[in-house]
Amino acid sequence: MRARPGGAPLVGRERELSALVGAALSGPGGLVLVPGEAGSGKTRLLDEVAARARAAGVRVLRGHAVPGAGPFRPVAEALAGAADPALAGDPRLAPFRAVLARVLPTWPAGARDPSPVDPVVVLGEALAELLAVVAGEGRVVVLLDDLHWADRDTLAVLEYLAGRLDGTGVPVVGSVRSDEAPPEGLAPLRRARVAVVELGRLDADDAGALAGRVLGGDVADDVRAHVVAAADGLPLLVEDLCARLVEDGAVTRRDGTWRAAGPLPTPVPEAFADAVAGRVAALDAADRDVVRVAALLGRDLPWDLVPLAAGTDAAAAATSLRRAVDARLLVAGPDGALRWRHALIDDAELAALTAPERSVLAARAARALDRHDPSGRDLAGPVLARVAELRARGVDPDRAAALLLRLAREHRAAGAPAAALAVLEQATALAGEAHRLPVAVERVEVLALSARTDEALAVGEHLLARADTPALALALARACVASERFEEAQRLLARAGDEDDPRVRALAAHVALGRGQAAEALRLAAPAADAADAGVPEAACEALEVIGRAHRRGDPERSAAAFRRAADLAERHGLTAYRVRALSELGVAHLFGVGDGEPLHRAAEVARDAGMLGTATMLEVQAVAVDNGRLGPVAAAVPAQACAERAGRLGLRGLRGQSLGFVARGRVFADRTSEVDALLTEAASLSANPVHTASARALATAHDRWLAGDLPAALPAYDEAVDLLRRAEGANPTPSWGERAVLRTAVDPGDPGPREELRDSDVLVQSLNRGALHLCDAVAAAGRGDDPGPDLAAADELLRHRPFFRHLMRCFLLEHTVLGDPVPVLHEVLAWSAGTAEVRLTRWCRERLRALGAPVPRPQRDLTDVPADLRALGVTGREMEVLRLVGDGLANPEIAARLQLSRRTVETHVGNLLAKTGASGRGELRSRLTP
């Protein structure tokens, strides 16, 4: 024979091979499924695809699924050789480092994301980005064998990648059995956007040709016909039958042709199990025992466990395994690792054992492996799963339940809730009295993590009806608090044990705050805030969060102190999720106050490093709100667009809608108004509260009309924007309230309505609205003949941290005379906007200067580096060049020569500089250059 065992030539697969190689070398990317019966040659076909792809310079990543291997096993194997931990430093992968640690053990681990983001979606995003980085400027193809054995979470990730990778040029090709009931999760995968390359049986001609290639020479017609009929078109069985015919001496080679030496054996498909049993029976008793234990251990465990499980020494086990290779039960791969020659052999051997035999072997193997470390600390992953299965088979259900509970917690930590729930279902069926409650609590927490609160309650309350179990009641209450079901949470807390328990008090405080009972929340939270000393830092962090939120409006300093304490406590105890929550609350204070948003950016960075992408996206959207005031709406639209794209991929509809609102605002100020309507229409379809989107649309109209110089149309649009918020209880205190009040007051100082409404409202929690009120009061003071200076100074103190809104509202005030000469105001706005993309605001200022007959800085000179304070005085780029040379001590003739100007022109520039800066001479001019 010419073919090594398991290495039959590829015959009759030209069409399928062409399709898969085309997908690997030049296809658009996405998922390709290769369904076929066991023995149809799926693995051999993928081997050939891999070889041809490598020959063409395509990087090949290969993995395979095996039963009981845990979540994401085939993906992890495929990436193991390509995803070096050094890649974690790639900026594109920064948000996904901890997420990728779920499948790449050498990468840094992260925390659980408390935001309602499907972990499968997050991992799918991470894998798509990683594959793009691995591909670089070339191509990469992922080949996954035996997906019929993949867990539900792996299949869900592949379903997501089917759409995500389409058009990226990164194909994922997976083989799957088509001759048995598909596992749960495979049906949705087949319905997804996937290409299918069906692998059917070989026809008679191809099967005969394959027999000749395997045997290596001509084959007599009767032998060929026998092999073709017996194999029934399955390449594996063609190979197996040919090997058996030669081994048994049923065919011999005479005159270069393989001919029958006597009666040919029974066809293989009907006798495959008998053939396997015959090979096993030919071994001696000790070798048979090792082979049967190996079958129990599964297809993907380290073979060094076999001696331990079989109760023999390593040398004897190695000899037995060698004999199993000789008997064509096992085969050595290119790397020397052993595997079953075909999965059917493993299945056939297990099926050949009686139930008592399986039970006895399983119990013995389980005891041996569990004894490897009696505490079970070394058991993890596939080994843990297999020992749990062996314990169940060996009639030790309580120990099996304990091990399955640990396995479920592993899956949960890996971001695989579906796999965790599947294991917990098994544990529930097996658990005795000792483990029934821990298993139920874990199910509740995994269901809550998956935002399946109703199911969590159904599971937990079924047990609560039979017995009071405080730990379970507390877990159910926590699930209800997370989903803001405060009535149910309070009812459950009454059954959660000691009301002085810090965990109970912290959750009760959260419930009270959620129901609007701030005083009661503070009473409950105060003792729990010191729970870290009692060894319950989570409760202390939660209580401090409640205290900070309860004091946010009435005592901002006390609020911030509570959040800072919570953040420090969480950092000390490694409670990443609580740290992010505390930092985000501090960031909200910056959002409404005068800070620069640094806590928001820091919280987002911590969240990204921990793999909490949903939370990170939410924080980034909040940071965009701060940047909108600091950098301007055009600049803020850039990160807003990135947030919208990320939120959309993560399924965060509300956050995508908020982000698109900021993008739309940026488009108005960037003079791209044709895009605004579509953006706001989509935002409205995504928002749970359409009031804010409707208000944003009216505000966009107000800005557009004002920037176009149409003040009469801008005013009613502003009225509409605020009226929508006025009628929505609990609406955000957006700066549009202050903008409207300033513009209305400047246009009609005699109407106190807008400013008094602002004064009496609760939107003054927003510092921009407080600054706007001071500007309105300055107009009123000027109307009374009083000094507006104090109010203008107070407004500047509040608004200087958000320069865009400061300049916008000062432009509104130019409808009045309270600011005096408008020219310096306009120059100051132009100084700020120089180098930005605030196209329309810059244009508005230039048009106003022209209307006033004032000099308008030439745009090209705005590119010169002029300090903001000097540009605000109207200093041009050319004048700045002259000023710097004056500072160097050069006289006018030297400056003229240096800049290639006439002496008279230089004298004019120096005169302008003296007038604009108010300097008395060249010496004082030089002082303006001092930092």
mmCIF file of N, CA and C in Angstrom, residues 633-635 637 663-676 700 703-705 707-708 837-844 847:
data_model
loop_
_atom_site.group_PDB
_atom_site.id
_atom_site.type_symbol
_atom_site.label_atom_id
_atom_site.label_comp_id
_atom_site.label_asym_id
_atom_site.label_seq_id
_atom_site.Cartn_x
_atom_site.Cartn_y
_atom_site.Cartn_z
ATOM 1 N N PRO A 633 -18.321 70.791 18.334
ATOM 2 C CA PRO A 633 -19.099 69.666 17.805
ATOM 3 C C PRO A 633 -18.472 68.988 16.599
ATOM 4 N N VAL A 634 -17.719 69.705 15.782
ATOM 5 C CA VAL A 634 -17.119 69.071 14.605
ATOM 6 C C VAL A 634 -16.043 68.080 15.035
ATOM 7 N N ALA A 635 -15.181 68.509 15.953
ATOM 8 C CA ALA A 635 -14.136 67.607 16.437
ATOM 9 C C ALA A 635 -14.744 66.452 17.219
ATOM 10 N N ALA A 637 -17.502 65.020 16.772
ATOM 11 C CA ALA A 637 -18.216 64.073 15.909
ATOM 12 C C ALA A 637 -17.330 62.901 15.496
ATOM 13 N N VAL A 663 -23.007 63.054 16.258
ATOM 14 C CA VAL A 663 -22.506 63.109 14.884
ATOM 15 C C VAL A 663 -23.321 64.117 14.078
ATOM 16 N N ALA A 664 -24.642 64.072 14.239
ATOM 17 C CA ALA A 664 -25.516 64.994 13.502
ATOM 18 C C ALA A 664 -25.199 66.438 13.857
ATOM 19 N N ARG A 665 -24.967 66.731 15.132
ATOM 20 C CA ARG A 665 -24.632 68.099 15.539
ATOM 21 C C ARG A 665 -23.329 68.546 14.882
ATOM 22 N N GLY A 666 -22.348 67.642 14.847
ATOM 23 C CA GLY A 666 -21.094 67.984 14.186
ATOM 24 C C GLY A 666 -21.281 68.277 12.710
ATOM 25 N N ARG A 667 -22.187 67.533 12.070
ATOM 26 C CA ARG A 667 -22.424 67.756 10.632
ATOM 27 C C ARG A 667 -23.031 69.139 10.390
ATOM 28 N N VAL A 668 -23.879 69.600 11.307
ATOM 29 C CA VAL A 668 -24.463 70.941 11.153
ATOM 30 C C VAL A 668 -23.366 71.986 11.142
ATOM 31 N N PHE A 669 -22.446 71.912 12.091
ATOM 32 C CA PHE A 669 -21.397 72.927 12.203
ATOM 33 C C PHE A 669 -20.299 72.734 11.170
ATOM 34 N N ALA A 670 -20.222 71.538 10.569
ATOM 35 C CA ALA A 670 -19.217 71.291 9.535
ATOM 36 C C ALA A 670 -19.737 71.595 8.138
ATOM 37 N N ASP A 671 -20.967 72.106 8.041
ATOM 38 C CA ASP A 671 -21.584 72.435 6.758
ATOM 39 C C ASP A 671 -21.828 71.178 5.924
ATOM 40 N N ARG A 672 -22.286 70.116 6.603
ATOM 41 C CA ARG A 672 -22.674 68.876 5.914
ATOM 42 C C ARG A 672 -24.118 68.549 6.295
ATOM 43 N N THR A 673 -24.974 69.540 6.121
ATOM 44 C CA THR A 673 -26.345 69.425 6.626
ATOM 45 C C THR A 673 -27.172 68.391 5.869
ATOM 46 N N SER A 674 -26.759 68.010 4.671
ATOM 47 C CA SER A 674 -27.526 67.015 3.919
ATOM 48 C C SER A 674 -27.526 65.653 4.608
ATOM 49 N N GLU A 675 -26.594 65.443 5.538
ATOM 50 C CA GLU A 675 -26.500 64.145 6.220
ATOM 51 C C GLU A 675 -27.286 64.106 7.520
ATOM 52 N N VAL A 676 -27.750 65.262 7.978
ATOM 53 C CA VAL A 676 -28.294 65.363 9.325
ATOM 54 C C VAL A 676 -29.599 64.598 9.480
ATOM 55 N N ALA A 700 -30.846 71.012 16.151
ATOM 56 C CA ALA A 700 -30.063 71.051 14.913
ATOM 57 C C ALA A 700 -30.620 72.106 13.961
ATOM 58 N N HIS A 703 -29.588 75.596 15.346
ATOM 59 C CA HIS A 703 -28.188 75.906 15.030
ATOM 60 C C HIS A 703 -28.016 76.229 13.543
ATOM 61 N N ASP A 704 -28.642 75.414 12.701
ATOM 62 C CA ASP A 704 -28.516 75.616 11.268
ATOM 63 C C ASP A 704 -29.035 76.981 10.855
ATOM 64 N N ARG A 705 -30.205 77.361 11.368
ATOM 65 C CA ARG A 705 -30.805 78.650 11.000
ATOM 66 C C ARG A 705 -29.972 79.815 11.541
ATOM 67 N N LEU A 707 -26.710 79.827 12.238
ATOM 68 C CA LEU A 707 -25.456 79.899 11.485
ATOM 69 C C LEU A 707 -25.672 80.460 10.085
ATOM 70 N N ALA A 708 -26.889 80.270 9.556
ATOM 71 C CA ALA A 708 -27.207 80.821 8.234
ATOM 72 C C ALA A 708 -27.610 82.293 8.307
ATOM 73 N N ALA A 837 -12.057 72.509 12.563
ATOM 74 C CA ALA A 837 -12.900 72.335 11.377
ATOM 75 C C ALA A 837 -14.271 72.979 11.585
ATOM 76 N N GLU A 838 -14.337 73.963 12.499
ATOM 77 C CA GLU A 838 -15.614 74.639 12.763
ATOM 78 C C GLU A 838 -15.902 75.622 11.619
ATOM 79 N N VAL A 839 -16.264 75.052 10.486
ATOM 80 C CA VAL A 839 -16.403 75.818 9.254
ATOM 81 C C VAL A 839 -17.453 76.911 9.377
ATOM 82 N N ARG A 840 -18.634 76.541 9.857
ATOM 83 C CA ARG A 840 -19.735 77.501 9.816
ATOM 84 C C ARG A 840 -19.611 78.568 10.898
ATOM 85 N N LEU A 841 -19.112 78.213 12.065
ATOM 86 C CA LEU A 841 -18.934 79.229 13.098
ATOM 87 C C LEU A 841 -17.876 80.237 12.657
ATOM 88 N N THR A 842 -16.805 79.738 12.038
ATOM 89 C CA THR A 842 -15.776 80.643 11.514
ATOM 90 C C THR A 842 -16.364 81.561 10.445
ATOM 91 N N ARG A 843 -17.148 80.999 9.550
ATOM 92 C CA ARG A 843 -17.766 81.793 8.491
ATOM 93 C C ARG A 843 -18.712 82.845 9.073
ATOM 94 N N TRP A 844 -19.464 82.462 10.103
ATOM 95 C CA TRP A 844 -20.400 83.402 10.729
ATOM 96 C C TRP A 844 -19.642 84.602 11.293
ATOM 97 N N GLU A 847 -18.329 86.849 8.446
ATOM 98 C CA GLU A 847 -19.408 87.644 7.841
ATOM 99 C C GLU A 847 -19.825 88.779 8.759
#
